[in-house]
């Protein structure tokens, strides 16, 4: 899922226990605006479930929703580039047409509903954390495009993410996290789809080198764009989220079989995915990383969240 999230930032502090430590975040009561990416299992503040907090629903469709701590505008399968642009490159997007710019429109409509004035909105958002990201590559890769062909999308995707960051800054964001891509060559869905007998195609962790190299290429281009944005907006804190490094750190420390899945070398099959009749679930999920060959288990997300918070928190220039 890629998109936009924001966490409302009143000056309370949020604490979250990760491993043996406790992490504090400046947006405790904060709104997190997340535009298409994800900071796995991250929630601020740490509150007990409440009857006032209904299931996640698009904000503009649920006027009674409880947005005290933020809102997530991300949509599963969303892209940064318009559907028409991808179609022009012979890439079909079958899941949703709610691309990144549409999610931004939703977010701004939401802000207009909760702010009395532009100045009031800026005041409300000065302690908020925004997360903005995008990934248009899954469709292309699974539709048979070569990594070389998909690389040609990267400048356009990065440009769209960069423009999304500009839009949230112009609306009042002063802290923005822009996450990179995961090492997709280590994910079971990719390992299954692109499995080969050529041992040279795999690295020492049995990940597909070409796909991971592609992720690195995207991430390098994205980081270069972030550096340009930092020079363009010196008074805004813009932080890169090291999803690749975080996942790799975790991947090297635990077995990476799918807990819920069946078939092949990785307990994963596109034809019989988790939830299908007869697909088993492991009895010890916390000893694995992958839930279903696509998503991680909650414990893995929790560990990744701890790693990311400890990396990102000092860079956000929060004051308590």
Coordinates of C-alpha atoms in Angstrom, one line a residue:
X1 CA 0.0 0.0 0.0
X2 CA 1.4 3.4 -1.0
X3 CA 0.1 6.8 -0.1
X4 CA -0.2 9.6 2.5
X5 CA -0.5 9.6 6.2
X6 CA -0.4 12.3 8.8
X7 CA -0.2 12.2 12.6
X8 CA -1.7 15.1 14.5
X9 CA 0.9 16.7 16.7
X10 CA -0.2 18.2 19.9
X11 CA 2.6 18.6 22.4
X12 CA 2.1 15.4 24.4
X13 CA 4.7 12.7 24.1
X14 CA 4.1 9.2 22.8
X15 CA 5.9 6.2 24.2
X16 CA 6.2 2.8 22.6
X17 CA 8.0 -0.1 24.0
X18 CA 10.2 -1.7 21.3
X19 CA 12.4 -4.6 22.4
X20 CA 13.7 -3.6 25.8
X21 CA 13.6 0.1 25.3
X22 CA 11.0 2.8 25.2
X23 CA 10.9 5.2 22.3
X24 CA 9.4 8.7 22.5
X25 CA 8.0 10.5 19.5
X26 CA 7.3 14.2 19.1
X27 CA 3.9 13.7 17.6
X28 CA 2.4 11.9 20.4
X29 CA -1.1 13.3 20.1
X30 CA 0.0 14.0 16.6
X31 CA -1.5 13.7 13.2
X32 CA 0.3 11.5 10.8
X33 CA -0.3 12.1 7.2
X34 CA 0.8 9.1 5.2
X35 CA 0.7 9.4 1.4
X36 CA 1.1 5.8 0.1
X37 CA 3.8 4.2 2.0
X38 CA 3.9 2.5 5.4
X39 CA 5.8 2.7 8.6
X40 CA 4.8 -0.9 9.7
X41 CA 2.8 -1.2 12.9
X42 CA 3.4 2.5 13.8
X43 CA 0.7 4.1 15.9
X44 CA 0.8 7.3 17.9
X45 CA 0.0 7.8 20.6
X46 CA -0.1 4.4 22.4
X47 CA -3.7 4.4 23.5
X48 CA -6.0 1.6 24.5
X49 CA -8.6 0.6 21.9
X50 CA -11.6 2.9 22.2
X51 CA -15.1 2.6 21.0
X52 CA -14.5 6.1 19.5
X53 CA -12.0 4.7 17.1
X54 CA -13.8 3.0 14.2
X55 CA -12.2 0.8 11.6
X56 CA -10.0 2.6 9.0
X57 CA -12.3 4.2 6.4
X58 CA -11.6 6.9 3.8
X59 CA -11.9 10.2 5.9
X60 CA -14.2 11.9 3.3
X61 CA -16.6 8.9 3.5
X62 CA -16.8 8.7 7.3
X63 CA -17.5 12.0 8.9
X64 CA -18.0 10.4 12.3
X65 CA -14.5 8.8 12.3
X66 CA -12.1 9.6 15.1
X67 CA -9.2 11.5 13.6
X68 CA -7.8 12.9 16.9
X69 CA -4.4 11.1 16.3
X70 CA -4.2 11.3 12.6
X71 CA -5.4 9.8 9.3
X72 CA -4.2 7.4 6.7
X73 CA -5.1 8.2 3.1
X74 CA -3.1 5.3 1.5
X75 CA -4.8 2.9 -0.8
X76 CA -3.8 -0.6 -1.5
X77 CA -2.3 -1.0 -5.0
X78 CA -2.2 2.8 -5.6
X79 CA 0.4 4.4 -7.8
X80 CA 2.3 7.6 -7.9
X81 CA 1.8 8.1 -11.6
X82 CA -1.6 8.5 -13.3
X83 CA -3.3 5.4 -14.7
X84 CA -3.2 7.0 -18.1
X85 CA 0.5 7.5 -18.0
X86 CA 1.1 3.9 -17.1
X87 CA -1.3 2.7 -19.7
X88 CA 0.7 4.6 -22.3
X89 CA 3.6 2.5 -21.3
X90 CA 1.5 -0.7 -21.6
X91 CA 1.2 -1.2 -17.9
X92 CA -2.2 -2.0 -16.5
X93 CA -3.3 -1.0 -13.0
X94 CA -6.2 -3.2 -12.1
X95 CA -6.6 -2.6 -8.4
X96 CA -7.4 1.1 -8.0
X97 CA -7.2 4.5 -9.7
X98 CA -6.8 6.3 -6.4
X99 CA -3.3 7.5 -7.2
X100 CA -1.1 9.6 -5.0
X101 CA -2.4 13.0 -6.2
X102 CA -6.0 11.8 -5.5
X103 CA -5.0 10.9 -2.0
X104 CA -3.5 14.3 -1.5
X105 CA -6.8 15.9 -2.6
X106 CA -8.6 13.8 0.0
X107 CA -6.2 14.9 2.6
X108 CA -6.5 18.6 1.8
X109 CA -10.3 18.2 1.8
X110 CA -10.0 16.7 5.2
X111 CA -7.9 19.6 6.4
X112 CA -10.3 22.1 5.0
X113 CA -13.0 20.5 7.1
X114 CA -11.1 20.6 10.3
X115 CA -9.4 24.0 9.9
X116 CA -11.2 27.3 10.3
X117 CA -8.6 29.3 8.4
X118 CA -5.4 28.7 6.5
X119 CA -3.4 30.1 9.4
X120 CA -5.3 27.8 11.8
X121 CA -4.4 24.8 9.6
X122 CA -0.7 25.7 9.6
X123 CA -0.8 26.1 13.4
X124 CA -2.5 22.7 13.8
X125 CA 0.0 21.0 11.5
X126 CA 3.2 22.4 12.8
X127 CA 3.8 19.4 15.1
X128 CA 2.4 16.8 12.6
X129 CA 4.4 14.1 10.9
X130 CA 3.7 13.5 7.2
X131 CA 4.7 10.3 5.4
X132 CA 4.8 10.4 1.6
X133 CA 5.8 7.6 -0.8
X134 CA 5.1 5.7 -4.0
X135 CA 5.9 2.5 -5.8
X136 CA 4.6 1.9 -9.3
X137 CA 6.8 -1.0 -10.1
X138 CA 4.9 -4.1 -9.0
X139 CA 2.4 -3.9 -11.8
X140 CA 5.2 -3.6 -14.4
X141 CA 7.4 -6.4 -13.1
X142 CA 4.5 -8.8 -12.7
X143 CA 3.3 -8.0 -16.2
X144 CA 6.6 -9.1 -17.7
X145 CA 8.5 -5.9 -18.1
X146 CA 12.3 -6.3 -17.7
X147 CA 14.0 -4.5 -14.9
X148 CA 15.7 -2.3 -17.5
X149 CA 12.3 -1.3 -18.8
X150 CA 11.0 -0.7 -15.3
X151 CA 14.0 1.5 -14.5
X152 CA 12.8 3.9 -17.1
X153 CA 9.8 4.6 -14.8
X154 CA 12.0 5.6 -11.8
X155 CA 12.6 9.3 -12.8
X156 CA 8.8 9.9 -13.3
X157 CA 7.9 8.1 -10.1
X158 CA 10.5 10.0 -8.0
X159 CA 9.3 13.2 -9.6
X160 CA 5.7 12.5 -8.6
X161 CA 6.8 11.7 -5.0
X162 CA 8.9 14.9 -5.0
X163 CA 5.9 16.9 -6.1
X164 CA 3.7 15.3 -3.5
X165 CA 6.2 16.4 -0.8
X166 CA 6.1 19.9 -2.2
X167 CA 2.3 19.9 -1.9
X168 CA 2.2 18.9 1.7
X169 CA 4.9 21.5 2.6
X170 CA 2.9 24.2 0.9
X171 CA 0.0 23.2 3.0
X172 CA 1.9 23.5 6.2
X173 CA 4.0 20.4 6.8
X174 CA 7.3 21.0 8.5
X175 CA 8.3 17.3 9.1
X176 CA 8.1 14.8 6.3
X177 CA 9.3 11.2 6.1
X178 CA 9.8 9.8 2.6
X179 CA 10.4 6.0 2.8
X180 CA 12.4 4.0 0.2
X181 CA 11.6 0.7 -1.3
X182 CA 12.2 -2.8 0.3
X183 CA 14.7 -5.3 -1.1
X184 CA 12.0 -6.9 -3.2
X185 CA 14.3 -9.6 -4.4
X186 CA 14.1 -11.1 -0.9
X187 CA 10.3 -11.3 -0.9
X188 CA 8.7 -14.7 -1.5
X189 CA 6.2 -13.4 -4.0
X190 CA 9.1 -12.2 -6.2
X191 CA 11.3 -15.2 -5.4
X192 CA 8.4 -17.5 -6.6
X193 CA 7.5 -15.5 -9.7
X194 CA 11.1 -15.0 -10.9
X195 CA 12.6 -18.3 -9.7
X196 CA 15.5 -19.5 -11.8
X197 CA 18.0 -22.4 -11.8
X198 CA 20.8 -19.9 -12.4
X199 CA 22.6 -19.7 -9.1
X200 CA 24.5 -16.6 -10.1
X201 CA 21.1 -14.7 -10.0
X202 CA 21.0 -15.0 -6.2
X203 CA 23.1 -13.4 -3.5
X204 CA 24.4 -15.0 -0.3
X205 CA 21.0 -14.7 1.3
X206 CA 19.3 -16.3 -1.7
X207 CA 17.7 -13.0 -2.7
X208 CA 17.4 -12.1 -6.4
X209 CA 20.2 -9.7 -7.1
X210 CA 18.7 -8.0 -10.1
X211 CA 15.5 -7.1 -8.3
X212 CA 17.4 -5.8 -5.2
X213 CA 19.7 -3.8 -7.5
X214 CA 16.6 -2.2 -8.9
X215 CA 15.3 -1.3 -5.5
X216 CA 18.7 0.3 -4.7
X217 CA 18.5 2.2 -8.0
X218 CA 15.1 3.6 -7.0
X219 CA 16.2 4.4 -3.5
X220 CA 19.4 6.3 -4.7
X221 CA 17.3 8.4 -7.1
X222 CA 14.8 9.1 -4.3
X223 CA 17.5 10.1 -1.8
X224 CA 19.0 12.5 -4.4
X225 CA 15.6 14.1 -4.8
X226 CA 15.2 14.5 -1.1
X227 CA 18.6 16.3 -0.9
X228 CA 17.3 18.7 -3.5
X229 CA 14.1 19.3 -1.6
X230 CA 16.1 20.0 1.6
X231 CA 17.9 22.7 -0.2
X232 CA 14.7 24.0 -1.6
X233 CA 13.0 24.0 1.8
X234 CA 15.7 24.6 4.4
X235 CA 13.2 25.2 7.2
X236 CA 11.4 21.9 6.7
X237 CA 12.7 18.6 8.1
X238 CA 12.6 16.0 5.3
X239 CA 13.9 12.5 6.3
X240 CA 14.5 9.4 4.2
X241 CA 13.1 6.2 5.7
X242 CA 15.6 3.3 5.3
X243 CA 13.1 0.5 4.6
X244 CA 15.7 -1.4 2.6
X245 CA 18.3 -1.4 5.3
X246 CA 15.8 -2.2 8.0
X247 CA 14.3 -5.1 6.2
X248 CA 17.7 -6.5 5.3
X249 CA 18.8 -6.2 8.9
X250 CA 15.8 -8.3 10.0
X251 CA 16.0 -10.7 7.1
X252 CA 19.5 -11.7 8.0
X253 CA 18.4 -12.7 11.5
X254 CA 15.3 -15.0 11.1
X255 CA 14.0 -17.7 8.7
X256 CA 12.0 -16.2 5.9
X257 CA 9.4 -18.8 5.1
X258 CA 5.8 -17.8 4.8
X259 CA 3.8 -18.7 7.9
X260 CA 0.5 -18.8 6.0
X261 CA 1.0 -20.4 2.7
X262 CA 1.6 -23.6 0.8
X263 CA 3.6 -24.9 -2.1
X264 CA 7.0 -24.4 -3.8
X265 CA 10.3 -23.7 -2.1
X266 CA 8.9 -20.8 -0.1
X267 CA 5.5 -22.0 1.2
X268 CA 3.9 -19.6 -1.3
X269 CA 1.8 -20.0 -4.3
X270 CA 0.0 -17.2 -6.3
X271 CA -2.7 -19.7 -7.1
X272 CA -3.3 -20.7 -3.4
X273 CA -2.5 -17.7 -1.3
X274 CA -3.1 -17.3 2.5
X275 CA -6.8 -17.4 3.2
X276 CA -7.7 -19.9 0.4
X277 CA -9.3 -23.2 1.5
X278 CA -6.8 -25.7 2.7
X279 CA -3.9 -23.3 3.1
X280 CA -2.2 -23.9 6.5
X281 CA -1.0 -21.5 9.1
X282 CA 2.2 -22.1 11.1
X283 CA 2.0 -22.6 14.8
X284 CA 5.0 -20.3 15.6
X285 CA 4.6 -17.1 13.6
X286 CA 6.9 -15.1 15.8
X287 CA 9.8 -17.3 14.8
X288 CA 9.4 -16.3 11.1
X289 CA 9.3 -13.0 9.3
X290 CA 6.8 -13.4 6.5
X291 CA 3.1 -13.8 7.1
X292 CA 1.9 -14.7 3.6
X293 CA 4.8 -14.3 1.3
X294 CA 3.9 -10.6 0.7
X295 CA 3.4 -9.1 4.1
X296 CA 5.4 -9.5 7.3
X297 CA 4.1 -10.8 10.6
X298 CA 3.3 -8.3 13.3
X299 CA 6.3 -9.1 15.4
X300 CA 8.6 -8.4 12.4
X301 CA 6.8 -5.1 11.7
X302 CA 7.2 -4.2 15.4
X303 CA 11.0 -4.8 15.3
X304 CA 11.3 -2.9 12.1
X305 CA 9.3 0.0 13.6
X306 CA 11.7 0.1 16.5
X307 CA 14.7 0.2 14.2
X308 CA 13.1 3.0 12.1
X309 CA 12.0 5.1 15.1
X310 CA 15.5 5.0 16.6
X311 CA 16.9 6.0 13.2
X312 CA 14.4 8.7 12.3
X313 CA 13.6 10.3 15.7
X314 CA 16.9 12.2 16.2
X315 CA 16.5 13.6 12.7
X316 CA 13.1 15.1 13.2
X317 CA 14.3 17.8 15.5
X318 CA 11.5 17.4 18.0
X319 CA 11.4 19.3 21.3
X320 CA 9.8 17.9 24.4

